[in-house]
Structures are given as C-alpha cells and as structure tokens.
Coordinates of C-alpha atoms in Angstrom, one line a residue:
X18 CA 15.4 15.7 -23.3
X19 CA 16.9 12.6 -21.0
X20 CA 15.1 11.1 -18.1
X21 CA 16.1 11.4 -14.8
X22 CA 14.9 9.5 -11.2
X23 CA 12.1 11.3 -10.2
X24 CA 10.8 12.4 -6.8
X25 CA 10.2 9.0 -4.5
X26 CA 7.6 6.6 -4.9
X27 CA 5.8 3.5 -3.2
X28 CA 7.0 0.7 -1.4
X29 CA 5.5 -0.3 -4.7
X30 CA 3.9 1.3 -0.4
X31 CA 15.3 8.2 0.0
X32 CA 17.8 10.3 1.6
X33 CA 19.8 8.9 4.0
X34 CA 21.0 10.9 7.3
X35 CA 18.9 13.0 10.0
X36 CA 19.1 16.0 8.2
X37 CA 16.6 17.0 5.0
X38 CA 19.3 16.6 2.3
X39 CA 19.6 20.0 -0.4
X40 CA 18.6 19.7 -3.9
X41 CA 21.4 19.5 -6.1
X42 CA 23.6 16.9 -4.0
X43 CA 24.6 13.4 -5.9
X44 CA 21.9 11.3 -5.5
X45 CA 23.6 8.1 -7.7
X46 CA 24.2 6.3 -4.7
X47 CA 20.0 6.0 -4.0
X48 CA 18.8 5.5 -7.5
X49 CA 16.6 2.1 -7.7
X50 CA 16.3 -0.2 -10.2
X51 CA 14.1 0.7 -12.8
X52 CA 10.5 -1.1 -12.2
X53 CA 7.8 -1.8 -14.4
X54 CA 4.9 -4.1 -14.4
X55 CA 3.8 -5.3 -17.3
X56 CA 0.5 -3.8 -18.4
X57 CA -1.5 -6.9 -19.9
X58 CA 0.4 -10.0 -17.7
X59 CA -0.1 -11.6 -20.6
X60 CA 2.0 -14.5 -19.5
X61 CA 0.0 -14.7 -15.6
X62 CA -3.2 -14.3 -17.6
X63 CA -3.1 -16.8 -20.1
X64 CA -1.4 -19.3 -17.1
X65 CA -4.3 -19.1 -15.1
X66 CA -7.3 -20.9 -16.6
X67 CA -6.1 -24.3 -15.0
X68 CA -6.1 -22.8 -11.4
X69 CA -9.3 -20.8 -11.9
X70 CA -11.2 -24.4 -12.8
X71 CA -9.7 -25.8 -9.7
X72 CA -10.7 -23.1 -7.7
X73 CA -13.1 -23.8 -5.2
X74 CA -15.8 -21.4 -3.4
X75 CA -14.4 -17.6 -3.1
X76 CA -15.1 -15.3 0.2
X77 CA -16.9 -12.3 -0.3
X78 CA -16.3 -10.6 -3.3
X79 CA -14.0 -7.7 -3.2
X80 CA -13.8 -6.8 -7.2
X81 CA -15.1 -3.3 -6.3
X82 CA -12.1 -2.7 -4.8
X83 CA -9.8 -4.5 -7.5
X84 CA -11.1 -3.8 -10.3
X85 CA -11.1 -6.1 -13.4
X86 CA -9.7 -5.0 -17.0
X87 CA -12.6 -3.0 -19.1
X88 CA -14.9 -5.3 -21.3
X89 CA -14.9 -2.8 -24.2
X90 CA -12.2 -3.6 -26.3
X91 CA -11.9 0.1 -27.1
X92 CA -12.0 1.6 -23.9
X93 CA -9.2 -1.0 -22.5
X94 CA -6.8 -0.2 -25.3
X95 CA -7.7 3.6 -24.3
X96 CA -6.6 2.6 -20.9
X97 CA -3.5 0.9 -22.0
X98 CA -2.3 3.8 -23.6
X99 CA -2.9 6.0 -20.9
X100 CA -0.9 3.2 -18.9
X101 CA 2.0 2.8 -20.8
X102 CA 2.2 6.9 -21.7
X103 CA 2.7 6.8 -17.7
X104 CA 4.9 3.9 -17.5
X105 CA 6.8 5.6 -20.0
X106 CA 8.1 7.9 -17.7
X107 CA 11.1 7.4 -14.4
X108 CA 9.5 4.3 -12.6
X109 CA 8.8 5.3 -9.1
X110 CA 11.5 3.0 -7.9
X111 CA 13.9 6.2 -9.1
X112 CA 14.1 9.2 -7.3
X113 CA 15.3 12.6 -7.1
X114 CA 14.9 14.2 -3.9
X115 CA 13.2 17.5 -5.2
X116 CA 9.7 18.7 -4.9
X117 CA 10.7 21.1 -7.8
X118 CA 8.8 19.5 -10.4
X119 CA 5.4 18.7 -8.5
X120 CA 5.4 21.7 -7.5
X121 CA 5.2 23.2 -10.7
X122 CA 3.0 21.1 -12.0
X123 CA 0.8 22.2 -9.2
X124 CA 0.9 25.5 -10.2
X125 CA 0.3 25.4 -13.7
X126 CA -2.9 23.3 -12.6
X127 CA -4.2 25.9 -10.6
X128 CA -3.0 24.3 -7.0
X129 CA -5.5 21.7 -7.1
X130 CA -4.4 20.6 -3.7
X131 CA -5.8 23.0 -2.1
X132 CA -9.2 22.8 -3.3
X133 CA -10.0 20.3 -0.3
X134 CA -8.5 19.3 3.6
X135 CA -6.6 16.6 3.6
X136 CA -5.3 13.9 5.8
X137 CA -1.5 13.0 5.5
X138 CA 0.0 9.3 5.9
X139 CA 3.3 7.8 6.1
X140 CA 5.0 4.9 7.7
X141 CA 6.6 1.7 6.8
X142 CA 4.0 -0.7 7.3
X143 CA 0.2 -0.5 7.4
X144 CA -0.8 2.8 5.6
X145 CA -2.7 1.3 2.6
X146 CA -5.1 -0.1 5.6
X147 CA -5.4 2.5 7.7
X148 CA -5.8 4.9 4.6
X149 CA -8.8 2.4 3.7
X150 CA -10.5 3.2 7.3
X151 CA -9.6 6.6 7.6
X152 CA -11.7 6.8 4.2
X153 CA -14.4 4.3 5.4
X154 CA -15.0 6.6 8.4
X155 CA -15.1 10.1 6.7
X156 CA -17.9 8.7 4.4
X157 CA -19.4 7.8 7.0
X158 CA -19.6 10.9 8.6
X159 CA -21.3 11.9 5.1
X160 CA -17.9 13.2 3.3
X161 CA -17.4 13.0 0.1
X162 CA -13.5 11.5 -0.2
X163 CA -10.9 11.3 -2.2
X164 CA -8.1 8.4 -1.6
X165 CA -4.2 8.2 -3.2
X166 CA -2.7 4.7 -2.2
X167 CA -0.2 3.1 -3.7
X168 CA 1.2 0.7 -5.2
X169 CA -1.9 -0.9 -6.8
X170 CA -2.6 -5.1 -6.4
X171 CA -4.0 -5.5 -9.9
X172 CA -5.2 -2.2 -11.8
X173 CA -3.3 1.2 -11.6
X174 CA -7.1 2.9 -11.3
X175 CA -7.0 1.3 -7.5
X176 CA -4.7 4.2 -6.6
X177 CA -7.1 6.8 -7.4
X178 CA -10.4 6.6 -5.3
X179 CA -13.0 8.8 -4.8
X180 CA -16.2 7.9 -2.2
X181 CA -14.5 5.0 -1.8
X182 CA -13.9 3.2 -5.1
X183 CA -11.5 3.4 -7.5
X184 CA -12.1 5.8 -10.4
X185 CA -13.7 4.0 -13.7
X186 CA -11.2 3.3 -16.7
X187 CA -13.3 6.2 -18.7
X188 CA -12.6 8.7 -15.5
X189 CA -8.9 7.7 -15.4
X190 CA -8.6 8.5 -19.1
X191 CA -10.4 12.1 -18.7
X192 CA -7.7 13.0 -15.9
X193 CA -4.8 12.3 -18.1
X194 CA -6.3 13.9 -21.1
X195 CA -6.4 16.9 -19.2
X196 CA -3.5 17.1 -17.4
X197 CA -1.3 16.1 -20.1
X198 CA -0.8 19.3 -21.5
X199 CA 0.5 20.6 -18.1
X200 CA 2.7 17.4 -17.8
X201 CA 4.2 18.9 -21.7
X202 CA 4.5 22.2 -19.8
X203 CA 6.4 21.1 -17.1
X204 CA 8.6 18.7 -18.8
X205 CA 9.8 22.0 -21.1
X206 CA 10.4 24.0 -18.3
X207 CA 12.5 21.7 -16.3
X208 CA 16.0 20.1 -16.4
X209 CA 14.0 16.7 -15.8
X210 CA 10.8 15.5 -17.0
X211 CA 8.1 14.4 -14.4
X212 CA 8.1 11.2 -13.1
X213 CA 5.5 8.5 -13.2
X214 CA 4.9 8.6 -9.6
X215 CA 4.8 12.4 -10.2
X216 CA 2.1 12.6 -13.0
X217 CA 0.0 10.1 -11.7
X218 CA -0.5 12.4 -8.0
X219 CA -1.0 15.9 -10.3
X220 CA -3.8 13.2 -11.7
X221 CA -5.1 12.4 -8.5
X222 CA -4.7 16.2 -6.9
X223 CA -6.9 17.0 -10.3
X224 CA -9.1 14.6 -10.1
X225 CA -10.1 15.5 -6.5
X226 CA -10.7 19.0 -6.9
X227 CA -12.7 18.1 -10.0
X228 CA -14.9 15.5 -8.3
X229 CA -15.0 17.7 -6.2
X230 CA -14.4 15.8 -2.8
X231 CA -14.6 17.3 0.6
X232 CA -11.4 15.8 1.8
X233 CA -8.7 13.7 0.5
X234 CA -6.7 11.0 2.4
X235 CA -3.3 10.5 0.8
X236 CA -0.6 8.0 1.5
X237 CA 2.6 8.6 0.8
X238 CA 5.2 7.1 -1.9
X239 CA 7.7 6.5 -0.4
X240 CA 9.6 8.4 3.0
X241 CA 8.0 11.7 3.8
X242 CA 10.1 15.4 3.3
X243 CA 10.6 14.9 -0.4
X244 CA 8.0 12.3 -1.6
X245 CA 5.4 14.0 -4.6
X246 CA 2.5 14.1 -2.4
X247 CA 4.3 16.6 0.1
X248 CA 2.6 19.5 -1.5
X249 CA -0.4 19.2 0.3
X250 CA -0.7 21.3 3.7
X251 CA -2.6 18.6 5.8
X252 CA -4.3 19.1 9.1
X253 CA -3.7 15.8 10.1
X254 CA -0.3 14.0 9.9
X255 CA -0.3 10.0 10.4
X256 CA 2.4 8.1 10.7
X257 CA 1.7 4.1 11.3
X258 CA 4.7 1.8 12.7
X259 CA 8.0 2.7 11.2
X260 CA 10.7 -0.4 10.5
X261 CA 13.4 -1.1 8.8
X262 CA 12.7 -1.2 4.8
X263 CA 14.3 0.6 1.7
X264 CA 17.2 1.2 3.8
X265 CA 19.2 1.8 0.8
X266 CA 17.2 5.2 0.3
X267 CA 16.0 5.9 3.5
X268 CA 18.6 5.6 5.8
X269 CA 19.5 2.3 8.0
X270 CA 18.5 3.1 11.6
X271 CA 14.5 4.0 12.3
X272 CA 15.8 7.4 13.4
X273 CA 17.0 7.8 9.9
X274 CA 14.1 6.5 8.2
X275 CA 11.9 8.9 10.9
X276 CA 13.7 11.5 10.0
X277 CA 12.6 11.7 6.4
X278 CA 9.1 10.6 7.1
X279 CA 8.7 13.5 9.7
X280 CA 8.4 15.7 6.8
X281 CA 4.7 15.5 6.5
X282 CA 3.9 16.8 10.0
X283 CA 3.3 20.6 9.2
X284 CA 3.5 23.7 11.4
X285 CA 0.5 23.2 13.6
X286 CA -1.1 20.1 12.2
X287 CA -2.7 17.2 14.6
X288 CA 0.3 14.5 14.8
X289 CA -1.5 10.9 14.8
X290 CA 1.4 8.6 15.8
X291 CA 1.1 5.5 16.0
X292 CA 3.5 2.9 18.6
X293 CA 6.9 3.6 17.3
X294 CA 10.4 2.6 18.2
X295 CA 11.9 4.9 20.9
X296 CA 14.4 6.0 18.8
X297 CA 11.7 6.5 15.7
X298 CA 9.5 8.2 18.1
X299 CA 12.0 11.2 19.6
X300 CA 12.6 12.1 16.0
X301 CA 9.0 12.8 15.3
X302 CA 8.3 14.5 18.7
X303 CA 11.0 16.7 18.1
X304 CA 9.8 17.7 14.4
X305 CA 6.5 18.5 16.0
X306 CA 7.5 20.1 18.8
X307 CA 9.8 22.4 16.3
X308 CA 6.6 23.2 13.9
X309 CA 4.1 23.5 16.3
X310 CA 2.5 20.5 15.7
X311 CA 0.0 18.7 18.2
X312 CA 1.1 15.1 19.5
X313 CA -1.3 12.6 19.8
X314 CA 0.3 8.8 20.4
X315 CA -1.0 5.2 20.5
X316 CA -1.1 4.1 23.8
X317 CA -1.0 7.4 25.9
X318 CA -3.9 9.8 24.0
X319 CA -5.7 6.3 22.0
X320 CA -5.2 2.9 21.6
X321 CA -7.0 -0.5 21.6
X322 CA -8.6 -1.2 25.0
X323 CA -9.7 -5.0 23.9
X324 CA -9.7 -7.0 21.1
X325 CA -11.2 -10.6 20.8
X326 CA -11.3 -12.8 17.6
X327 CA -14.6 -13.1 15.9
X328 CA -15.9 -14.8 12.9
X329 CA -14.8 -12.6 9.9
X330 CA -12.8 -10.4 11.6
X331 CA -12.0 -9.3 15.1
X332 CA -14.3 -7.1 17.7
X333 CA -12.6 -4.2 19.1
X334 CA -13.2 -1.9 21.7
X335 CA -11.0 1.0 21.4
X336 CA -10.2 4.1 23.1
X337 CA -10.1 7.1 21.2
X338 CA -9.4 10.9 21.9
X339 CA -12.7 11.5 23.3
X340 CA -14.0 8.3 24.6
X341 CA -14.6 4.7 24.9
X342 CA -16.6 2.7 21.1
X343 CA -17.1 -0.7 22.6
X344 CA -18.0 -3.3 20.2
X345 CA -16.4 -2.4 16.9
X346 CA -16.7 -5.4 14.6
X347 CA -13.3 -5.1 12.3
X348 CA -13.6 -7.4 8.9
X349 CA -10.0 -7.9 8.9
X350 CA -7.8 -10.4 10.7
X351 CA -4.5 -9.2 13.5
X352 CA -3.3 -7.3 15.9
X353 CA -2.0 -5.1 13.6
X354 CA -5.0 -4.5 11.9
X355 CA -6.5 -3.8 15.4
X356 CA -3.8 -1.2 15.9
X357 CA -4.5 0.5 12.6
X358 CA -8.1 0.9 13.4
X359 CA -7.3 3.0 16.4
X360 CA -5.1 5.0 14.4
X361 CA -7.6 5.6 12.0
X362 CA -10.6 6.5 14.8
X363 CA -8.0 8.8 16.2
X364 CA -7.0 10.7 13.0
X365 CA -11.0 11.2 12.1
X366 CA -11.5 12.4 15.6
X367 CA -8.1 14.9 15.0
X368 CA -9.9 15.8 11.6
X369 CA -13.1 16.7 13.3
X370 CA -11.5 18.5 16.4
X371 CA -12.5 16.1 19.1
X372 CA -10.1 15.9 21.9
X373 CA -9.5 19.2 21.8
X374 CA -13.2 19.5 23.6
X375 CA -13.3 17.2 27.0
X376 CA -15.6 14.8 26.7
X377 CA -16.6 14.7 22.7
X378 CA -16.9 12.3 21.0
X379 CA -18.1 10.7 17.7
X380 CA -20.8 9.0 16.7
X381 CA -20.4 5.6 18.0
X382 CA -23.7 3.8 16.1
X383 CA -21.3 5.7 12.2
X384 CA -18.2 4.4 14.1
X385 CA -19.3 1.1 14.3
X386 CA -21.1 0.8 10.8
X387 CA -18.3 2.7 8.7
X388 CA -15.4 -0.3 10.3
X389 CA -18.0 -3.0 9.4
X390 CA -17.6 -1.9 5.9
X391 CA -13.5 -1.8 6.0
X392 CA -11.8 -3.8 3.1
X393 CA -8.3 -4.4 2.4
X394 CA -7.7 -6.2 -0.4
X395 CA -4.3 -8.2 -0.5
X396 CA -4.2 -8.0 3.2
X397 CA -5.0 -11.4 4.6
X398 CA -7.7 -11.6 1.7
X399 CA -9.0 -15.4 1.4
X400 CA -9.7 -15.9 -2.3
X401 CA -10.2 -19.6 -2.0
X402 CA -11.4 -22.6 -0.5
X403 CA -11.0 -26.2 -0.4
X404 CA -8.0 -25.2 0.4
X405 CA -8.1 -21.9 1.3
X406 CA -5.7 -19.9 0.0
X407 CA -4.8 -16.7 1.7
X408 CA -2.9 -13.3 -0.1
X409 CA -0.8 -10.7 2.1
X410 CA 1.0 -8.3 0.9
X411 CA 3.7 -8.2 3.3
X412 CA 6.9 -7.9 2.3
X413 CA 9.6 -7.1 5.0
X414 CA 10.4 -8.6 8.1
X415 CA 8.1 -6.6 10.7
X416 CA 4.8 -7.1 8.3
X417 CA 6.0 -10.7 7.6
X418 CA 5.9 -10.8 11.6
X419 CA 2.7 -9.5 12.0
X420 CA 1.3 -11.8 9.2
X421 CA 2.5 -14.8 11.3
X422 CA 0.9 -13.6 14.4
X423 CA -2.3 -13.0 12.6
X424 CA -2.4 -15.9 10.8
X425 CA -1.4 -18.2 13.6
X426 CA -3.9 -16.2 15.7
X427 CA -7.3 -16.1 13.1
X428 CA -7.2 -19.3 11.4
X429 CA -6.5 -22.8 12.7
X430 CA -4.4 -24.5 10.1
X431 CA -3.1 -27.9 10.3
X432 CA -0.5 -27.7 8.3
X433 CA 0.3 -23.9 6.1
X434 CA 2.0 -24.2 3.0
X435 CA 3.7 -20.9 1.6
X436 CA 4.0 -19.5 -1.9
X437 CA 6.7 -16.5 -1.7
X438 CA 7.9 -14.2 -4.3
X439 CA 9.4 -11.1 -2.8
X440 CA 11.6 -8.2 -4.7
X441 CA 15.5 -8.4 -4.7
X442 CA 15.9 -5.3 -2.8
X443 CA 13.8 -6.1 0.2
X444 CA 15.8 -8.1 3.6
X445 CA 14.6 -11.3 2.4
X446 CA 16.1 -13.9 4.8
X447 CA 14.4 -11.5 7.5
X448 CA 11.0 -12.3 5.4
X449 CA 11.4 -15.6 5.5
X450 CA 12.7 -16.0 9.1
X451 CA 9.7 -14.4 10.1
X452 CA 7.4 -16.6 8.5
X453 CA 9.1 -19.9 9.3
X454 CA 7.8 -20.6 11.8
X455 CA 4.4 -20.7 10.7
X456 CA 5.1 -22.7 7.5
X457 CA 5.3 -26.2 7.0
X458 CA 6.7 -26.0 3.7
X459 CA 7.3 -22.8 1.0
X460 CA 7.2 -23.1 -2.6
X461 CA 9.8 -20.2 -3.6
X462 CA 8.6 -18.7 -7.0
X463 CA 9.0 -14.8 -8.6
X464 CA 6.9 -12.6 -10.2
X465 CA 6.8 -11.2 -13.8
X466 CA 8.4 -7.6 -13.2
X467 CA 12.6 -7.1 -12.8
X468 CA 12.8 -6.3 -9.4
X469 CA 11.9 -9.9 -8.6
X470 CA 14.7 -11.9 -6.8
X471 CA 16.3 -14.1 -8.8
X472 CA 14.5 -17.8 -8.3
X473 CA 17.9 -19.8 -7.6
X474 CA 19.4 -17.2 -5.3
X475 CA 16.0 -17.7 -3.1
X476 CA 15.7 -20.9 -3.1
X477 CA 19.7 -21.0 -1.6
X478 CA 18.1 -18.8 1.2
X479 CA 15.3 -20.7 1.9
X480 CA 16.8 -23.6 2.1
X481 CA 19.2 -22.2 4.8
X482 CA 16.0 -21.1 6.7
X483 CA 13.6 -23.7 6.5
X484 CA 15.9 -26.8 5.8
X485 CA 16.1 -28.5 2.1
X486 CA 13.0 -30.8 2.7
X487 CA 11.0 -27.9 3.3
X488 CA 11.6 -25.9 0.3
X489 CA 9.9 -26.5 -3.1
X490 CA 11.2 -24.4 -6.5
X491 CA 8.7 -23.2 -9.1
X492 CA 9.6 -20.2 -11.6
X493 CA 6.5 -19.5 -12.5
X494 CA 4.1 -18.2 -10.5
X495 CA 1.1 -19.8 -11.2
X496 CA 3.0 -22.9 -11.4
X497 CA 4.2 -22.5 -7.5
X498 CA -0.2 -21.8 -6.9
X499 CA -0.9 -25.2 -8.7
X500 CA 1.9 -26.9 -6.3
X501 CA 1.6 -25.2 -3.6
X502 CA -2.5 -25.9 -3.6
X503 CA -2.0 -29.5 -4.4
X504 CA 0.7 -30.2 -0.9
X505 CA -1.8 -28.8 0.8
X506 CA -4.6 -31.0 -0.7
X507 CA -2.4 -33.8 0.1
X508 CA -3.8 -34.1 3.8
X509 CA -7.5 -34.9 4.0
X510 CA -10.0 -32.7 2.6
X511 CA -11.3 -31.6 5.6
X512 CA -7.8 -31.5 8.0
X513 CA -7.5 -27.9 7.5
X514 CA -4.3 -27.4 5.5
X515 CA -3.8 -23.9 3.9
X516 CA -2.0 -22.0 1.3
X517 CA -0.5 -18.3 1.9
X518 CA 0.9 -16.4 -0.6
X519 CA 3.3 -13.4 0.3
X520 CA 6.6 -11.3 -0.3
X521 CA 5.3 -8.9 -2.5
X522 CA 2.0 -6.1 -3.6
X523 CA 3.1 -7.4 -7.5
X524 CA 2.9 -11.5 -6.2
X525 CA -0.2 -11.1 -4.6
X526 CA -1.9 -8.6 -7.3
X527 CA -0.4 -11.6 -10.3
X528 CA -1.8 -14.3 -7.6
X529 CA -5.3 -12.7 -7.6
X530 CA -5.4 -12.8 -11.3
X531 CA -4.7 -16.4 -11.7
X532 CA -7.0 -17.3 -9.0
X533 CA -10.2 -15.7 -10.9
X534 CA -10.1 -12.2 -8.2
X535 CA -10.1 -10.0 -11.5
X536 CA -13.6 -10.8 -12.2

C-alpha cells in the first residue's frame, strides 16, 4: 500500500480559503516537501568537538528539557528504531486535510483523548512557550500534566512530556510498542497509511491516559480545523499571535490563516486569544460566537500591566481574569515572552473557572513560583560565553522581529554577529530584514535536512540585505559557529560582542549539539 501526505504537522511549530475545505478535494497543490532529520547527525556530531573545547562557561543547564542521546548502547539503537519506524512514515511537512485516520486510530485505542481535560493551542508564533507555562502553572497548582509540542530542538522524546519533562527513551519505546499494532490496524483499514505526525500524537494521546495525567496541554501541528491533535474536545482554546507563515498551505492573508486555526475553538469552550490582527481577530470572534464559545482577549479581559527588565529575565506584573500578580519574575528575555505569560495565566485561570466568579483569583505566592521555573529551550537560550552565543528559534519575519526587539532590549551587545540557516519554504528576505538591523555582520550557513535553503541562493539574499561586506558564506554549520564565534572575538575580550544563531528549530537544535547542550 502507497503513502500519501498525511494530516498537517509542525511549523517543524494547510487549506487555503475561509471556508473548512471537504475531504476528498485535490490537495496537490499544498503538498510539502518531504522532511526528515537525520536521526544520528552524524556529520553535526562528529563536527563539533573543536567548538565544544572552545566553548567557554555555559548558563544554567537546561538538559532536562533537551535531552541528550541514551548512554546504553542498546537502549539508543532501541530508540533509533523506534525513530526511524516513525520517520518511515509521510513527514509532517505533507498533509492531507482529513481527520479520518486519527480518528480511527483513536478509536481502536479506546479514545485515549478523553481520559483527561485538556488545553488547546494554536497560533503562528509563540505556542511552544506559552505551552511550557501553561504546563509550568498547572503543576503548580499540583496537576499532574501531560505536554505535546512540536517540532523538537534536539530529541523527538522533547515532544512528549509528562509533569514537565520529556518522557525517558525506555517510556518512548513502551508507547510505540503498544500502539503499533493499532498503527497496523489502521493502516489496513484505510486508503492511506498514518502519518508520522499522526502516530507520534496516538503516542502521546496513549501515553497520557496511561501515565495517567490530570490534564494535557497540546500544541498544535500545524493550522487548526484539520491538524491530528483536533480530536481532543478542549475546554480551553488558545490562540497566540497569528502572522503570515506557511502561506502556501494556510492561506495568504491572516483571515485565511485564522480561518483554519479557529478550528480548535469548540462549542462552548473558554476562547484565550491573544492580540491579533483585526482582520485575524473578526474571524475567530465570529467562530466563537457561532459555537458558543466564551471570548476572552489580550488587552481588554488580561494583559501585561508592567514589565521591566531584570537580571535573568524580566519582572512582570500582569493582569489576569480575576485580578492583579505584581512581581512575577519571568526567566525568559522580550516582550513577546511577556505577552505569552499573560496568555498563559489567563488560560490557567479559564481552566480553573476564574473570571467567571468576580473577584477570584489564583494563588499569587504558586503564580509566582511556577513562572520562576519557566524554560524554553531554543528561545533566546545563551549556551555560551566568552562570547556569548545566543539560540532562537525564530524563523519568519514577525518572530525574527520580536527577536530583534528582545535582543536589542535584554542584552547590550557591542557589536552582534549572526549565524542563520532557515528552511527554503519560509519568507526569508522578510527574516533577514527583520534582523538587520541588529546585526553587524551574518555568517549565512544551512542545516543537514532538505528543506534547508540552498547556501548560494542565501547568501545572494543577504547580500542584497545587509550589503556584500557584511555577509560571510559557510556550508557547514559548525563551520559558520567556528566563524562566526571567532568575528566576534575579534573585538576585545571584554567589549561585549555576541553571536546569535537563528532561522530555524533544526539550526538551533544542530547548533546546541555542536556547542556541548546535548550533555
């Protein structure tokens, strides 16, 4: 039996038109290019024992949240396996706007899905983040939690959590051994087998109820209406800022792309929406008004009161649907990030019913303690020092834009040096425009997987951007690291030049490998 693209998946984090599109219609037109990342980077690996000897003193270690390869020989070829069985499948850069198959894999599980609440995000940028606090301040409300995120920076575990950390290689093995036989089943039964974006959430649906976890928090794929993880009836619908980004799938105007993500707000569900574009915006207040749904929008029913940089982070005072929680200390650098955080308080107050009481609110002493704990790995991550080198996963213009403000905003650079290797697919002379400014001088560079743009083609780009004598060409990534580390050691050691790599989840996740983050 033949392949076929398979339901949507992540930006690695669809239809076109206002209107939910009919299974059955020719999709050819929105079929990706097939994507897979190599399981062992056996090329980034070996490449990076030079820049892990130059490396100087690391920030505080994240590799909880990234987890390195098993030290069991055994165990990491079992995961491998289990890896490349999945890989095996439709990338989740191919898609087939059908919930057909999922759903039938749900059922022959048992509906797993509904073995727990859950807590529903889409948007173009910032869900990975907000997906991480949301699940930070369940826990700490004393919730057990499950948490689907994709796409993952280094290990394909990362995408499955549960309270809070990603599931071990041995528990990640377990859950396709048992699914597997339902994957078979379904892949009989159908016209098309399942995808890998597909398997990998009846995994994660599975693994939840198994756990078994009081509440999951699941981000999206990719769009909304017909991604796999719409087979969950949520209480709570998020959507974080919607912009301009797999146009080709999603539809070219934010209406469009609103239109397909509004599919996740179900009939009376708590809508958590954060600032939107006006046209973006009437599109989701008229799916909730048509299912019932209950509106609650950044800047009218929440928001951030204050913000002020602080060492580390930022400290917040937001507003949320039942009150005022002053001095919120936020480990993570930007506006943005201070904007997620109040979508995040406001969705856990949604969960738990405040605002629907006047005057309730939570537990400002958990509030407080749950955002001190908030990581994000790959989001403004400093993995170095001496120079410090800096890892963001932005990869379209509007995240590219916030970087720049944050960057500009929480660290005082003298001169910022940029390594970026972004995907072919993505508006890359918007990426780069965005970061210009900030950038003294970009190293251009690709990562290992075939959706990376072609080296040449981006260097003619950058060069129209930042001018010739700003550009630098390096093919391989950790040869772009090496240069791009040693312009900025070129000033004195203690002038306060940087390094920023960017333009991709896959270049930063390859990036934190050669700079040591995997151990």
């Amino acid at each position: 039996m033949s392949d076929t693209p398979s339901t949507p998946g992540p930006e690695p984090d669809d239809p076109h038109g206002a209107d939910p599109l009919e299974e059955g219609e020719e999709f050819d037109a929105i079929v990706g290019q097939e994507t897979r990342r190599d399981a062992d980077l056996a090329v980034i690996e070996a490449g990076s024992r030079t820049l892990r000897t130059q490396a100087g003193p690391l920030a505080a270690d994240a590799a909880r949240d990234v987890p390195a390869r098993p030290a069991d020989p055994e165990l990491d070829r079992a995961l491998r396996e289990v890896e490349q069985a999945l890989l095996d499948r439709w990338p989740e850069t191919r898609l087939d706007p059908s919930l057909a198959r999922v759903r039938a894999l749900m059922d022959v599980l048992g509906e797993p899905q509904k073995a727990y609440q859950s807590l529903h995000i889409t948007g173009t940028n910032g869900k990975t983040s907000t997906a991480r606090m949301i699940d930070a301040l369940l826990r700490g409300f004393e919730l057990r939690t499950g948490r689907y995120s994709s796409p993952h920076v280094q290990s394909m575990t990362e995408r499955i959590s549960v309270d809070g950390l990603p599931v071990s290689p041995e528990t990640f093995i377990r859950a396709y051994a048992d699914t597997k036989p339902f994957f078979d089943l379904v892949d009989a039964a159908q016209e098309h087998r399942l995808s890998f974006f597909e398997a990998l959430t009846g995994m994660a649906y599975a693994a939840f109820a198994d756990a078994p976890v009081e509440v999951a928090v699941v981000e999206v794929g990719m769009g909304g209406t017909w991604d796999a993880t719409n087979v969950i009836d949520a209480g709570v619908s998020v959507i974080t800022p919607i912009a301009l980004d797999h146009t080709d799938r999603l539809g070219g105007t934010p209406a469009e792309i609103a239109q397909e993500k509004s599919g996740v707000i179900k009939p009376g569900a708590t809508v958590v929406m954060a600032q939107q574009p006006v046209e973006a915006a009437s599109v989701l207040l008229r799916r909730a008004a048509e299912v019932g749904a209950t509106v609650a929008r950044e800047g009218l029913e929440f928001g951030v009161v204050s913000r002020e940089v602080a060492v580390g982070g930022q400290l917040l005072t937001l507003r949320g649907l039942g009150g005022e929680y002053a001095d919120v200390f936020l480990p993570l650098h930007g506006a943005h990030m201070a904007h997620n955080a109040a979508v995040a308080l406001a969705a856990v107050e949604a969960f738990f019913g405040v605002g629907a009481e006047p005057g309730r609110t939570l537990d400002a002493d958990a509030i407080r303690t749950a955002f001190a704990a908030v990581t994000s790995p790959g989001r403004l991550e400093l993995v170095r020092s001496s120079p410090s080198v800096l890892l963001d996963a932005a990869h379209n213009p509007a995240g590219a834009q916030a970087t720049a403000e944050a960057v500009s905003e929480a660290f005082g650079f003298s001169r910022l040096v940029g390594v970026v290797g972004p995907s072919g697919d993505k508006d890359v002379r918007g990426l780069l425009e965005a970061l210009e400014p900030v950038l003294a001088e970009v190293v251009v560079t690709r990562n290992s997987t075939p959706r990376a743009m072609d080296v040449d083609a981006l260097a003619a780009l950058a060069v129209e951007v930042f001018g010739a004598e700003r550009v630098q060409v390096e093919p391989r990534l950790d040869d772009a690291l090496e240069e791009a580390i040693t312009l900025a050691e070129e000033e004195h050691e203690y002038a306060g030049a940087g390094v920023l790599v960017t333009g991709s989840v896959i270049t930063v996740g390859e990036a934190r490998l050669l700079l040591g983050r995997d151990r």
